[in-house]
Coordinates of C-alpha atoms and ligand atoms in Angstrom, one line a residue:
M9 CA 129.2 142.2 178.1
S10 CA 129.2 142.5 181.9
S11 CA 131.7 144.7 183.5
Q12 CA 135.3 143.7 183.8
T13 CA 136.1 146.3 186.4
N14 CA 137.3 143.8 188.9
L15 CA 139.9 142.4 186.5
P16 CA 143.4 143.9 187.0
T17 CA 144.5 146.2 184.1
E18 CA 147.6 145.7 182.1
T19 CA 149.5 148.2 184.2
D20 CA 148.3 147.0 187.6
T21 CA 151.3 146.5 189.8
S22 CA 149.5 145.3 192.9
G23 CA 151.1 141.9 192.4
N24 CA 147.9 140.0 193.3
E25 CA 148.1 137.9 190.1
G26 CA 145.3 135.5 189.7
T27 CA 142.9 137.0 192.2
L28 CA 140.3 139.4 191.1
T29 CA 140.6 141.8 194.0
E30 CA 137.2 142.9 195.3
D31 CA 135.1 140.0 194.0
T32 CA 136.3 136.8 195.7
E33 CA 133.7 134.8 193.9
L34 CA 135.9 135.2 190.9
E35 CA 139.1 133.8 192.3
L36 CA 141.4 132.8 189.5
E37 CA 144.6 130.8 189.3
F38 CA 145.9 132.4 186.1
P39 CA 146.7 136.1 185.6
W40 CA 143.7 137.2 183.6
R41 CA 143.7 140.9 182.7
R42 CA 141.5 143.4 181.1
P43 CA 143.1 143.8 177.7
P44 CA 145.2 146.9 176.9
D45 CA 143.4 150.1 176.0
R46 CA 144.5 149.8 172.3
G47 CA 142.9 148.3 169.2
L48 CA 143.7 147.2 165.7
D49 CA 144.0 150.8 164.5
D50 CA 147.0 151.2 166.8
I51 CA 149.0 148.7 164.9
G52 CA 151.6 150.2 162.5
G53 CA 151.0 148.8 159.0
L54 CA 150.0 145.1 158.6
S55 CA 146.8 146.1 157.0
D56 CA 146.2 142.7 155.4
I57 CA 146.4 141.1 158.8
T58 CA 144.2 143.7 160.6
E59 CA 141.6 143.5 157.8
K60 CA 141.5 139.7 158.1
L61 CA 141.1 139.9 161.9
R62 CA 138.2 142.3 161.5
Q63 CA 136.6 140.0 159.0
V64 CA 136.9 136.7 160.9
V65 CA 136.9 137.8 164.5
V66 CA 135.8 141.4 165.2
R67 CA 132.7 141.6 163.0
P68 CA 131.4 138.1 163.9
L69 CA 131.6 139.1 167.6
G70 CA 130.2 142.6 167.1
P71 CA 126.6 143.8 167.2
N72 CA 125.6 141.2 164.5
R73 CA 126.9 138.3 166.6
T74 CA 123.5 136.5 166.6
E75 CA 123.3 136.9 162.8
Y76 CA 126.7 135.3 162.3
D77 CA 125.6 132.5 164.7
R78 CA 122.4 132.0 162.8
F79 CA 124.5 131.6 159.6
G80 CA 126.7 129.0 161.4
I81 CA 129.8 131.1 161.4
D82 CA 132.2 130.4 164.2
V83 CA 135.1 132.6 165.2
P84 CA 138.2 130.5 164.4
N85 CA 141.2 130.0 166.7
L86 CA 144.2 131.7 165.2
L87 CA 147.9 130.9 164.6
F88 CA 150.3 133.9 164.3
E89 CA 153.4 132.6 162.6
G90 CA 156.7 134.4 161.9
P91 CA 160.1 135.5 163.1
P92 CA 160.6 137.1 166.5
G93 CA 159.8 140.8 166.8
T94 CA 157.4 141.0 163.9
G95 CA 154.4 142.0 166.0
K96 CA 152.6 138.8 166.9
T97 CA 152.2 139.5 170.6
Y98 CA 151.5 143.2 169.9
T99 CA 148.7 142.3 167.4
A100 CA 147.2 139.7 169.8
E101 CA 147.0 142.3 172.5
A102 CA 145.5 144.9 170.1
L103 CA 142.9 142.3 169.0
A104 CA 142.0 141.6 172.6
G105 CA 141.8 145.3 173.2
E106 CA 139.6 145.8 170.2
L107 CA 137.3 143.0 171.5
D108 CA 137.5 144.1 175.2
Y109 CA 137.1 140.7 176.8
P110 CA 139.2 139.1 179.6
F111 CA 142.6 138.3 178.3
L112 CA 145.4 135.9 179.4
V113 CA 148.9 135.6 178.1
A114 CA 150.0 132.0 178.6
T115 CA 153.7 131.4 178.2
P116 CA 155.1 127.8 178.2
A117 CA 156.9 128.7 181.6
R118 CA 153.5 129.5 183.1
V119 CA 151.7 126.5 181.8
Q120 CA 154.3 123.7 181.9
S121 CA 154.7 122.3 185.4
R122 CA 158.1 121.3 186.7
F123 CA 156.5 118.0 187.3
V124 CA 155.7 116.3 183.9
N125 CA 152.6 114.7 185.0
E126 CA 151.1 117.9 186.3
S127 CA 151.3 119.9 183.0
G128 CA 148.1 118.2 181.7
D129 CA 146.3 119.4 184.9
Q130 CA 147.5 122.9 184.3
I131 CA 146.2 122.9 180.8
Q132 CA 142.9 121.5 182.0
R133 CA 142.6 124.2 184.7
L134 CA 143.5 126.9 182.3
F135 CA 140.8 126.0 179.8
R136 CA 138.3 125.5 182.5
E137 CA 139.0 128.9 183.8
A138 CA 138.8 130.3 180.3
A139 CA 135.4 128.6 179.8
R140 CA 134.2 130.1 183.1
L141 CA 135.1 133.6 182.1
G142 CA 133.8 133.0 178.6
D143 CA 130.5 132.1 180.2
Q144 CA 130.4 135.1 182.5
F145 CA 131.7 137.8 180.0
G146 CA 130.6 136.4 176.7
L147 CA 134.1 135.5 175.6
S148 CA 137.6 135.0 177.0
V149 CA 140.8 135.4 174.9
V150 CA 143.9 133.3 175.6
F151 CA 147.2 134.0 173.9
F152 CA 149.6 131.1 173.9
D153 CA 153.1 132.4 173.1
E154 CA 155.7 129.9 171.8
V155 CA 152.9 127.4 171.3
D156 CA 155.4 124.9 169.6
A157 CA 156.7 124.2 173.1
L158 CA 153.2 123.2 174.3
L159 CA 152.1 121.4 171.1
P160 CA 155.3 119.8 169.8
A161 CA 154.9 117.3 167.0
R162 CA 154.3 113.9 168.5
G163 CA 156.2 110.7 167.8
R164 CA 159.6 112.4 167.9
E165 CA 162.6 110.7 169.5
N166 CA 163.1 111.3 173.2
Q167 CA 159.6 112.4 173.6
H168 CA 158.1 111.5 176.9
Q169 CA 154.9 109.6 176.6
E170 CA 153.3 112.0 179.1
D171 CA 154.0 114.9 176.6
S172 CA 152.0 113.2 173.9
K173 CA 149.1 112.9 176.3
I174 CA 149.3 116.6 177.1
V175 CA 149.3 117.4 173.4
A176 CA 146.2 115.2 172.9
E177 CA 144.5 116.9 175.8
F178 CA 145.3 120.4 174.5
L179 CA 144.0 119.4 171.0
S180 CA 140.7 118.3 172.5
Y181 CA 140.3 121.6 174.4
L182 CA 141.0 123.5 171.1
E183 CA 138.2 121.6 169.5
R184 CA 135.8 122.7 172.2
S185 CA 137.0 126.2 172.6
S186 CA 134.3 127.8 170.5
E187 CA 131.4 126.2 172.4
N188 CA 133.2 127.3 175.6
N189 CA 133.3 130.9 174.4
T190 CA 137.1 130.9 174.4
L191 CA 139.2 132.4 171.6
V192 CA 142.7 131.0 171.3
I193 CA 145.4 132.9 169.6
A194 CA 148.6 130.9 169.3
A195 CA 152.0 132.2 168.2
T196 CA 155.1 130.5 167.0
N197 CA 158.3 131.2 165.2
R198 CA 158.9 127.5 164.7
R199 CA 155.9 126.5 162.7
D200 CA 157.6 123.2 161.6
E201 CA 157.9 122.0 165.2
L202 CA 154.2 122.3 165.8
D203 CA 152.1 119.1 165.9
P204 CA 150.4 119.1 162.5
A205 CA 147.1 118.0 164.1
A206 CA 146.9 121.4 165.9
V207 CA 146.3 123.2 162.6
R208 CA 143.7 120.8 161.4
S209 CA 140.2 122.2 160.8
G210 CA 138.2 122.7 164.0
R211 CA 141.2 123.3 166.2
I212 CA 143.3 126.2 164.8
D213 CA 141.6 127.2 161.6
R214 CA 143.3 130.4 160.5
E215 CA 147.0 131.0 160.1
L216 CA 148.4 134.5 159.6
H217 CA 152.0 135.1 158.6
F218 CA 154.0 137.9 160.1
G219 CA 157.1 138.8 158.1
Y220 CA 159.8 141.4 158.4
P221 CA 158.3 144.8 157.7
D222 CA 158.7 146.4 154.4
R223 CA 159.6 150.1 154.1
E224 CA 156.0 151.3 154.3
T225 CA 155.3 149.1 157.4
R226 CA 158.5 150.4 159.0
Y227 CA 157.3 154.0 158.3
S228 CA 154.0 153.2 160.0
V229 CA 155.7 151.5 163.0
L230 CA 157.9 154.6 163.4
K231 CA 155.0 156.9 163.1
Q232 CA 153.0 154.9 165.6
H233 CA 155.6 155.0 168.3
L234 CA 156.5 158.7 167.7
Q235 CA 153.0 160.0 167.7
A236 CA 152.6 160.0 171.5
R237 CA 155.9 161.8 172.0
P238 CA 157.0 165.4 171.4
T239 CA 158.8 165.5 168.0
N240 CA 159.6 168.0 165.3
L241 CA 160.2 165.3 162.7
S242 CA 158.9 165.8 159.2
R243 CA 157.3 163.1 157.1
T244 CA 160.5 163.1 155.0
D245 CA 162.7 162.5 158.1
I246 CA 160.6 159.5 159.0
Q247 CA 160.6 158.2 155.5
Q248 CA 164.4 158.5 155.5
V249 CA 164.7 156.5 158.6
A250 CA 162.2 153.9 157.3
A251 CA 164.4 153.6 154.2
E252 CA 167.6 153.1 156.2
T253 CA 166.2 150.3 158.4
E254 CA 165.9 147.7 155.7
G255 CA 165.9 144.2 157.2
W256 CA 165.0 145.4 160.7
S257 CA 162.2 143.8 162.7
S258 CA 159.3 146.0 163.9
A259 CA 160.6 145.4 167.5
K260 CA 164.0 146.8 166.5
V261 CA 162.5 149.8 164.8
T262 CA 160.5 150.4 168.0
S263 CA 163.6 150.2 170.1
L264 CA 165.2 152.9 167.8
V265 CA 162.4 155.3 168.7
D266 CA 162.7 154.5 172.4
D267 CA 166.5 155.1 172.3
A268 CA 166.1 158.3 170.3
A269 CA 163.5 159.6 172.8
R270 CA 165.9 158.8 175.7
L271 CA 168.7 160.7 174.0
A272 CA 166.4 163.7 173.5
V273 CA 165.5 163.8 177.2
E274 CA 169.1 163.4 178.2
R275 CA 170.2 166.4 176.2
S276 CA 167.2 168.4 177.6
S277 CA 165.6 168.8 174.3
S278 CA 161.9 169.7 174.0
A279 CA 161.4 167.2 171.3
V280 CA 162.8 164.1 169.6
E281 CA 164.8 165.4 166.6
Y282 CA 166.2 163.8 163.5
R283 CA 169.7 163.8 165.0
D284 CA 168.5 161.7 168.0
L285 CA 167.2 159.1 165.6
I286 CA 170.5 159.1 163.7
T287 CA 172.6 158.8 166.9
A288 CA 170.4 156.0 168.1
F289 CA 170.5 154.4 164.6
E290 CA 174.3 154.5 164.5
A291 CA 174.7 153.1 168.0
M292 CA 172.3 150.2 167.1
E293 CA 174.1 149.5 163.9
Q294 CA 177.4 149.3 165.8
G295 CA 175.9 147.4 168.6
T296 CA 176.8 150.0 171.2
D297 CA 174.7 151.7 173.8
P298 CA 173.4 155.0 172.5
G299 CA 173.5 156.6 175.9
Ligands
ADP4 P1 156.7 139.0 168.4 O1 155.6 138.6 169.3 O2 156.4 138.7 167.0 O3 158.0 138.4 168.8 P2 156.2 141.6 169.5 O4 154.7 141.7 169.1 O5 156.5 141.2 170.9 O6 156.9 140.6 168.5 O7 156.9 143.0 169.1 C1 157.8 143.6 170.0 C2 157.5 145.1 170.1 O8 157.6 145.7 168.8 C3 156.1 145.4 170.5 O9 155.9 145.4 171.9 C4 155.7 146.7 169.8 O10 156.2 147.8 170.6 C5 156.6 146.7 168.6 N1 155.8 146.3 167.4 C6 155.9 145.2 166.7 N2 155.1 145.2 165.6 C7 154.5 146.4 165.6 C8 153.6 147.1 164.8 N3 153.1 146.5 163.7 N4 153.2 148.3 165.1 C9 153.7 148.9 166.2 N5 154.5 148.4 167.0 C10 155.0 147.1 166.8

C-alpha cells in the first residue's frame, strides 16, 4: 500500500476536513482519515465477531490477497446490527485500523442533502471518491452509520419518489464496491427498517449481530479501558464490577471507567481505585453526576 501520510489522522484538529493538506492532487470532498491506531485485539471481548472479521476480511486482504483472488474469494460488505452502545462503531474503527486503509465515517447527516434531489449526487460523489482512493491505496473503507436512514425499505407510505431512486442508486454502488476496491461497513439498530434488497447477495453479504455484553465481555471491556490508566485494581475487583453491571451496554461500562478515572484525579489519587468505580457506579445507577 502506498503511504497515507497526507491523510489527516483521527486526532487531527486542523479543521481542514476534506482536503488532504500537502498534496492538492488529492483534494477530497468527504472527511477521509487514516484509521485509528488500534486493531481487532483492542476490542474487549466479542471474540466471535473479531474471529469472523479476521476470516472474511483481514486474511483475504493480507499477504495472501492474490491467492484469495485466484480462488474467487471477494471481501464482503458487512452489516453490523444491534442496539446502541454495543460496539458497532468501535469495531468498525478497529477493523479499519487493523487493515490500515483510508477510512470514512459517513453519517446520514453528512450524506443526505437538505435538498432531496441532491442526495443522490452526494452518494454518487462519495462512492466515486471511495473508488479513487481504493484505486490509489489498494482499498478504501466506508462506515455508514444508521444505514437504515439511507437505505429505508421502499414502497412505504409517505415515501418520496426521489428517496426510492436514491436507494436504488446506493444499491447499485454496493454491487460494484468490490470491483472499486471499496469495503462498506454499514451499521443499524433498526434492522427491520432497512430495505430488504440491501442485504441480498452481492450487496451486503455478511451480517454480524452485536448484543448486550455478557459478564465476560463486560470484564474485557472494563479491562480494556482500564489498562492504559494507573490503577491498583485486582482481577477480583474488576470481576465484581463486571458482575454488578448486568444489562449495561459496553458504552455504559466504558463511561463508568471514565467517570471513575475523573473521580480519582479529582481526589488527587495516584490511581483509579475500587472505591472510585463504586462511587461512579452508584451515581450512574441513580442517574446523578458522579462529580
Ligand atoms: P454503537 O456504534 O454500537 O452505538 P459504539 O461502538 O459507539 O456503539 O460504542 C460506544 C463506546 O463504547 C465506544 O467508543 C467504546 O469506547 C466503547 N465500547 C463499545 N464496545 C466496546 C468493546 N467491545 N470494547 C471496548 N470498548 C467498547
